[in-house]
Amino acid sequence: MLKCDLHLHSKEDEPWIKHTAKELIDVAEKLNFDVLSFTFHDRLFYPEELVEYAKSKNILLIPGAELTLEGKHVLVYGLKDVSNIKTINDLRKVKENEN
């Protein structure tokens, strides 16, 4: 069984949050997490440096974002680009193109 947190925000997303992404990865390592996803508001935060840092701590970092689509917050995972997703229909098109 994997220990995961798939909805994280950090100081890089919200200035009022005290901890940076690296600091949260450090805490996750101490708590024996296996998988994390930073789901920033309406943008992807998945820098290679952070991916490698998490990997060095034996944590898998999954790309994710918390998109605001039609007034709702929707968590999206596994995409490397979310800039063209503005509606639920756009999200459906992404899913259709992957199949």
CSV table of C-alpha atoms in Angstrom, one decimal, residues 11-49:
chain,number,residue,atom,x,y,z
A,11,LYS,CA,4.5,28.9,-0.6
A,12,GLU,CA,5.2,29.0,-4.4
A,13,ASP,CA,1.4,28.9,-5.0
A,14,GLU,CA,0.0,30.8,-2.0
A,15,PRO,CA,2.3,33.3,-0.3
A,16,TRP,CA,0.5,32.9,3.0
A,17,ILE,CA,1.5,29.3,3.2
A,18,LYS,CA,4.6,29.0,5.4
A,19,HIS,CA,6.3,26.0,3.7
A,20,THR,CA,8.1,25.6,0.3
A,21,ALA,CA,7.5,22.6,-1.8
A,22,LYS,CA,11.0,21.2,-0.8
A,23,GLU,CA,10.1,21.6,2.8
A,24,LEU,CA,6.9,19.7,2.3
A,25,ILE,CA,8.8,17.0,0.6
A,26,ASP,CA,11.1,16.8,3.5
A,27,VAL,CA,8.2,16.4,5.9
A,28,ALA,CA,6.6,13.8,3.6
A,29,GLU,CA,9.8,11.8,3.7
A,30,LYS,CA,9.8,11.8,7.5
A,31,LEU,CA,6.2,10.7,7.5
A,32,ASN,CA,7.0,7.9,5.0
A,33,PHE,CA,4.9,9.2,2.1
A,34,ASP,CA,5.5,7.4,-1.3
A,35,VAL,CA,3.6,9.7,-3.7
A,36,LEU,CA,2.9,13.5,-3.8
A,37,SER,CA,1.2,15.9,-6.2
A,38,PHE,CA,1.4,19.7,-5.9
A,39,THR,CA,-2.0,20.9,-7.3
A,40,PHE,CA,-1.5,24.6,-7.6
A,41,HIS,CA,-4.5,26.8,-8.6
A,42,ASP,CA,-4.9,27.0,-12.3
A,43,ARG,CA,-1.4,26.1,-13.2
A,44,LEU,CA,1.0,23.2,-13.3
A,45,PHE,CA,3.9,23.2,-10.9
A,46,TYR,CA,6.2,20.4,-11.8
A,47,PRO,CA,9.8,21.7,-12.2
A,48,GLU,CA,12.4,19.0,-13.0
A,49,GLU,CA,14.5,20.1,-10.1
